[in-house]
XYZ file of C-alpha atoms in Angstrom:
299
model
C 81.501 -49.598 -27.987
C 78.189 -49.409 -29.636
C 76.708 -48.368 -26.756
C 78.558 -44.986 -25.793
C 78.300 -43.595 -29.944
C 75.811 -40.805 -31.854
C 74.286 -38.913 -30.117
C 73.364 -39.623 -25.484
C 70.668 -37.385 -25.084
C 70.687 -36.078 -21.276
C 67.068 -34.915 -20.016
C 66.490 -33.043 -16.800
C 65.052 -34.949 -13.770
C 61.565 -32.964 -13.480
C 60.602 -32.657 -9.653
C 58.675 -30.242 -7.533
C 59.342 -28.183 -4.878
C 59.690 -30.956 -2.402
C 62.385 -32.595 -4.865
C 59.824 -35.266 -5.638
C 59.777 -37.037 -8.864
C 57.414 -35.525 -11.684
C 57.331 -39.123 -13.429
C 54.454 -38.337 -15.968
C 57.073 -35.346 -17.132
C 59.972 -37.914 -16.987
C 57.950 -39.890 -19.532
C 57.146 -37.074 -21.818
C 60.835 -36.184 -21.880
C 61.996 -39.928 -22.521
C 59.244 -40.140 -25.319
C 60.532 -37.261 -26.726
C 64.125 -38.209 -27.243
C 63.261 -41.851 -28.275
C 60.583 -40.364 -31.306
C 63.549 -38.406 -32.364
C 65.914 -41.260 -32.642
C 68.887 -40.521 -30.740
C 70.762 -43.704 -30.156
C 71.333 -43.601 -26.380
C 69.322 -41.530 -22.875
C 71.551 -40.222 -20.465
C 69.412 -41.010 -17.087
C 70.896 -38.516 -14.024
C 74.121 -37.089 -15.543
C 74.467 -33.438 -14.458
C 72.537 -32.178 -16.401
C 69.449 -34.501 -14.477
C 71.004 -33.325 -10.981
C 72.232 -36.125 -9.740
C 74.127 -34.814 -7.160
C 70.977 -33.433 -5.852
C 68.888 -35.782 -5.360
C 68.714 -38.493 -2.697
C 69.865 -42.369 -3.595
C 66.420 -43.346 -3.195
C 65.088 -41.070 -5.562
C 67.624 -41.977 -7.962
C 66.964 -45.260 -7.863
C 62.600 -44.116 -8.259
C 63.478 -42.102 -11.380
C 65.692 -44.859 -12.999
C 62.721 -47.425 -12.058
C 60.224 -44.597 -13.708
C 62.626 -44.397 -16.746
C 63.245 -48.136 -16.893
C 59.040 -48.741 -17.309
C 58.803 -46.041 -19.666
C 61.800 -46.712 -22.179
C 60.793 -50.855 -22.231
C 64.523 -51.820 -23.981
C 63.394 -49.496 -26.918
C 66.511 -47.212 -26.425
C 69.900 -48.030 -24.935
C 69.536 -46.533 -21.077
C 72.518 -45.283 -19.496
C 72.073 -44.148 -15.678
C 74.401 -41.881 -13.830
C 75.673 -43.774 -10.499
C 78.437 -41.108 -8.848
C 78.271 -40.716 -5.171
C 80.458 -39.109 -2.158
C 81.486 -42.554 -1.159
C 82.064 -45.581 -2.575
C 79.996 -47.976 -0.886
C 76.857 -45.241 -2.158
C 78.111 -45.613 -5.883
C 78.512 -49.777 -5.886
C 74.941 -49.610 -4.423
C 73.655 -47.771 -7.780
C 76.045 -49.283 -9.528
C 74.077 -53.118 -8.668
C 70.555 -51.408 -8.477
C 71.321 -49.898 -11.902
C 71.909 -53.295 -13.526
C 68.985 -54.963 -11.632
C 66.644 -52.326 -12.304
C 67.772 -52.813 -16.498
C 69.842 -50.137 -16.862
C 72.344 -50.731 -19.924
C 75.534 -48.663 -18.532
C 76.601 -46.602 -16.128
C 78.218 -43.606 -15.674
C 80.369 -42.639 -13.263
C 81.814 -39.090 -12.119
C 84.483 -39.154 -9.233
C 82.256 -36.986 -6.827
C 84.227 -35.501 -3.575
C 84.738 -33.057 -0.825
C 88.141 -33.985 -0.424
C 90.457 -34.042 -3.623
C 91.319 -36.961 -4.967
C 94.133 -38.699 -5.716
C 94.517 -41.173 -9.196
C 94.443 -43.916 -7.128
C 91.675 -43.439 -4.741
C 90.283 -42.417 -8.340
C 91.374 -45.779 -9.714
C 90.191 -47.965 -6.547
C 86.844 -46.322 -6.583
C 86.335 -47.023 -10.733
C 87.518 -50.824 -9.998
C 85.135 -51.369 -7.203
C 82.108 -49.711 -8.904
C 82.318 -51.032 -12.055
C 83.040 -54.571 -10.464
C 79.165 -54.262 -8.537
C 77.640 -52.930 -11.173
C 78.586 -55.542 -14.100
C 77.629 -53.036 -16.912
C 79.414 -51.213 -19.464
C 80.884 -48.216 -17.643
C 82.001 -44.755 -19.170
C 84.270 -42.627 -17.189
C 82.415 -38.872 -16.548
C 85.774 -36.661 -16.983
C 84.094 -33.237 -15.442
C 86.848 -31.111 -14.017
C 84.252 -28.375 -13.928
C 82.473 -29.843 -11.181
C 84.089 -32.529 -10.050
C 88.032 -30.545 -9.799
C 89.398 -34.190 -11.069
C 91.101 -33.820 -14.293
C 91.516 -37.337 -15.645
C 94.819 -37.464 -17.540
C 95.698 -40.056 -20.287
C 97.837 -42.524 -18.072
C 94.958 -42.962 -15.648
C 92.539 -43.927 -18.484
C 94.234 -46.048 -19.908
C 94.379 -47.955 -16.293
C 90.958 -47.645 -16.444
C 90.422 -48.893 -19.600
C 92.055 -52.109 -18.447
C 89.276 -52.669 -15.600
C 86.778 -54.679 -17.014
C 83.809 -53.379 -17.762
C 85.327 -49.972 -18.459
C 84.595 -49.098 -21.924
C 84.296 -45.901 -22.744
C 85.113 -41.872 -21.688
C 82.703 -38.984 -21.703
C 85.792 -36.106 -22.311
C 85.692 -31.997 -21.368
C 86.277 -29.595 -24.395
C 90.069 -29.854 -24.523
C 91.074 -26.048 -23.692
C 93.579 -26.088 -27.045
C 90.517 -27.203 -28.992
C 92.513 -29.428 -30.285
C 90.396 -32.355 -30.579
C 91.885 -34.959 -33.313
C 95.204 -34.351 -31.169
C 93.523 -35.435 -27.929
C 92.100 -38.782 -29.496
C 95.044 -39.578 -31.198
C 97.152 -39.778 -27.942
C 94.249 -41.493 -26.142
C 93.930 -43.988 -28.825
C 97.138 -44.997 -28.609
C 97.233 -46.013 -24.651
C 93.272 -47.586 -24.573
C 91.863 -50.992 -26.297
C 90.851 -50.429 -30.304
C 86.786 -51.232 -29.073
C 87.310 -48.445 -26.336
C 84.837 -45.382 -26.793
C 86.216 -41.147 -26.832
C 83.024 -39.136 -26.900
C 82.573 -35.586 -25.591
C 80.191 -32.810 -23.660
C 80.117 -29.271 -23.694
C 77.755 -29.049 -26.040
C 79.093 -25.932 -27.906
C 82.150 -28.028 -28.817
C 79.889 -30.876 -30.449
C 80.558 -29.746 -34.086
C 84.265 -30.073 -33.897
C 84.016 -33.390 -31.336
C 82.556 -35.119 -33.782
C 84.009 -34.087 -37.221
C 87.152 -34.945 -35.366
C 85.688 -38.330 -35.120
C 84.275 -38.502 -31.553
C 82.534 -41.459 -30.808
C 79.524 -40.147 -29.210
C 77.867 -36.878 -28.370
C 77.060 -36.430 -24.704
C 73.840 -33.584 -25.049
C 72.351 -31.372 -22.548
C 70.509 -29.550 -25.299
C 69.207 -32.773 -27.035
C 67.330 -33.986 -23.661
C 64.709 -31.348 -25.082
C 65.524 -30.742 -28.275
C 66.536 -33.751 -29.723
C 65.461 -33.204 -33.430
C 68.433 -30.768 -34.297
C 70.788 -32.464 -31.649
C 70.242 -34.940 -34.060
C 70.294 -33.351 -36.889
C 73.587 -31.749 -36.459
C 74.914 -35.531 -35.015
C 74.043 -37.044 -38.554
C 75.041 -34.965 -40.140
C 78.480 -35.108 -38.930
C 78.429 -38.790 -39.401
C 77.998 -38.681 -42.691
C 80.847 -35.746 -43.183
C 78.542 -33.898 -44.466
C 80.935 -30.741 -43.205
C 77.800 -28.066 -44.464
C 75.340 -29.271 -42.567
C 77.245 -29.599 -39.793
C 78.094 -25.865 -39.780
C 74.598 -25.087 -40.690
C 72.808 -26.910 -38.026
C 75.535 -25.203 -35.254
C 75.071 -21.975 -36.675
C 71.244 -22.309 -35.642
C 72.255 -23.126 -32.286
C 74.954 -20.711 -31.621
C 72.622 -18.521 -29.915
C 72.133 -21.045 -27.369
C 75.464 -22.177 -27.067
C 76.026 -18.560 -25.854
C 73.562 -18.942 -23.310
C 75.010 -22.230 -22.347
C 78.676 -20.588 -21.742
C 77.023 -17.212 -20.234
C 74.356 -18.750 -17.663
C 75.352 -22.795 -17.455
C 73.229 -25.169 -19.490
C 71.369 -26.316 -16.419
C 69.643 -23.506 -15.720
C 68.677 -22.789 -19.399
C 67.608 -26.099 -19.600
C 65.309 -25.053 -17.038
C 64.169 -22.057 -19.317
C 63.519 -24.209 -22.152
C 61.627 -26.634 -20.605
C 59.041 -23.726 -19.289
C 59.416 -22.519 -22.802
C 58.388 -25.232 -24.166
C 55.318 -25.876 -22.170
C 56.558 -28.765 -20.233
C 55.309 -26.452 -17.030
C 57.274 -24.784 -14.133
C 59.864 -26.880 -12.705
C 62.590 -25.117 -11.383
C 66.249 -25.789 -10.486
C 67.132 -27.726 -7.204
C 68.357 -24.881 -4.699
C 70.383 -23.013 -3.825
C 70.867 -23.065 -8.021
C 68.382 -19.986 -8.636
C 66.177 -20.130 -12.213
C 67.000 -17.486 -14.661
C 65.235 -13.798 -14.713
C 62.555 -12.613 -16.932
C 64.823 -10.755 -19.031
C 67.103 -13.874 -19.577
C 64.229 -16.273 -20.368
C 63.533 -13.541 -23.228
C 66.995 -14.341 -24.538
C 66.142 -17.896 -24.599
C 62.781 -17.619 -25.936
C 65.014 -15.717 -29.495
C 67.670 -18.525 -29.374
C 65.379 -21.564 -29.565
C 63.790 -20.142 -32.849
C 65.572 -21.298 -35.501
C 66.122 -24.507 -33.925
C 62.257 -24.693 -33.480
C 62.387 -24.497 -37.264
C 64.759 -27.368 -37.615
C 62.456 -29.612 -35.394
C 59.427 -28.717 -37.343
């Protein structure tokens, strides 16, 4: 369990216009987040386009990330594919490469059933031999993982954890509760959707799955600790600071302002993987007036 808790900070997968690694930027970003101190890096979630990026340049950038982390920071690498035989193949490279969990999203064309869900969890977390956490993304995926199929999955071993969606009541103590009761006492709840972090975690989610922290990391953190501690205040003052950009997140998709913050920020001018489109002129403005006061809170 101590692997999938605080705050998973998920940084973009820099590459240029021939979808080529940018590793020296992949190392800035990773330096970043570890300086900061969040307690786990999200390697290729969605937020570092996995699903755009070919196996072997998965497997480069985890290799990249792998050299520059050096076991300072628990490492957790995205390994969904189309097809199972695909995700077992990350799955192993991940844990020979020295990856410290996986994370796995139920990719597909065709929708999928629970079991063809549950058969392709058992199988990939059996190759890859590392603590796995279930990627519930209905957003992108159009799998909705309800609480009878995790607990199944909870009783694969290896399966230790679930990265959850904003529950649509916002009803978040109410959605661990029932979970609780049908998975192991050791088994991990955390949540993404970043605008939803503040009540995730005062709710008592176990971890913090953050786009925004793979470049901001210092008030991702901030606002992580803070909840920790109950410290209900900061909490709301840290999220008030970022509201702003949670709008953004909601109006645009946090992948492309990622992108915008990361030009922003003078990390230079990588842009989204097409046919995804980077935001206008008048929309990077918008960012440039929401990262302010955050800006403050990292200074």
């Amino acid at each position: 369990m101590t692997l999938f808790t605080g705050l998973s900070a998920f940084p973009l997968t820099p590459t240029d216009d021939n979808g080529q690694l940018k590793p020296e930027l992949l190392q800035r970003f990773l330096e970043r987040i570890m300086a900061a101190g969040a307690d786990s890096l999200g390697l290729l979630g969605s937020t570092g386009g996995y699903a755009y990026l070919t196996p072997e340049e998965r497997k480069r950038t985890l290799r990249t990330a792998v050299e520059c982390v050096a076991g300072r920071t628990p490492l957790i690498v995205g390994v969904g594919a189309l097809t199972t035989d695909v995700a077992e193949d990350l799955a192993r490279d991940a844990r020979q490469a020295g990856a410290d969990g996986l994370l796995l999203a139920p990719m597909s064309y065709q929708p999928l059933t629970d079991e063809e869900v549950f058969r392709h969890f058992e199988a990939v977390a059996a190759a890859g031999e590392l603590p796995l956490c279930i990627y519930n993304n209905p957003g992108t995926t159009k799998f909705t993982f309800g609480p009878d199929l995790i607990a199944r999955l909870a009783e694969i071993p290896n399966v230790t954890s679930v990265k959850m969606p904003l529950p649509a009541d916002g009803d978040y103590a109410g959605e661990m509760q029932r979970l609780r009761a049908v998975t192991p006492e050791n088994f991990s709840i955390g949540y993404s959707g970043d605008w939803g972090a503040k009540d995730a975690l005062l709710a008592g989610g176990a971890c913090w799955y953050s786009v925004v922290a793979g470049l901001l990391p210092e008030p991702a953190l901030a606002l992580t600790r803070a909840a920790q501690a109950g410290n209900v205040a900061g909490v709301e003052r840290f999220d008030h600071a970022f509201a702003p950009l949670w709008a953004l997140f909601r109006e645009f998709g946090s992948f492309r302002v990622m992108f915008a913050i990361s030009e922003i920020l003078g990390f230079g001018g990588i842009t989204p993987p097409r046919p995804i489109l980077p935001l206008d002129q008048a929309c990077r403005g918008r960012v440039e007036d929401a990262l302010r006061p955050l800006l403050q809170v990292a200074a």
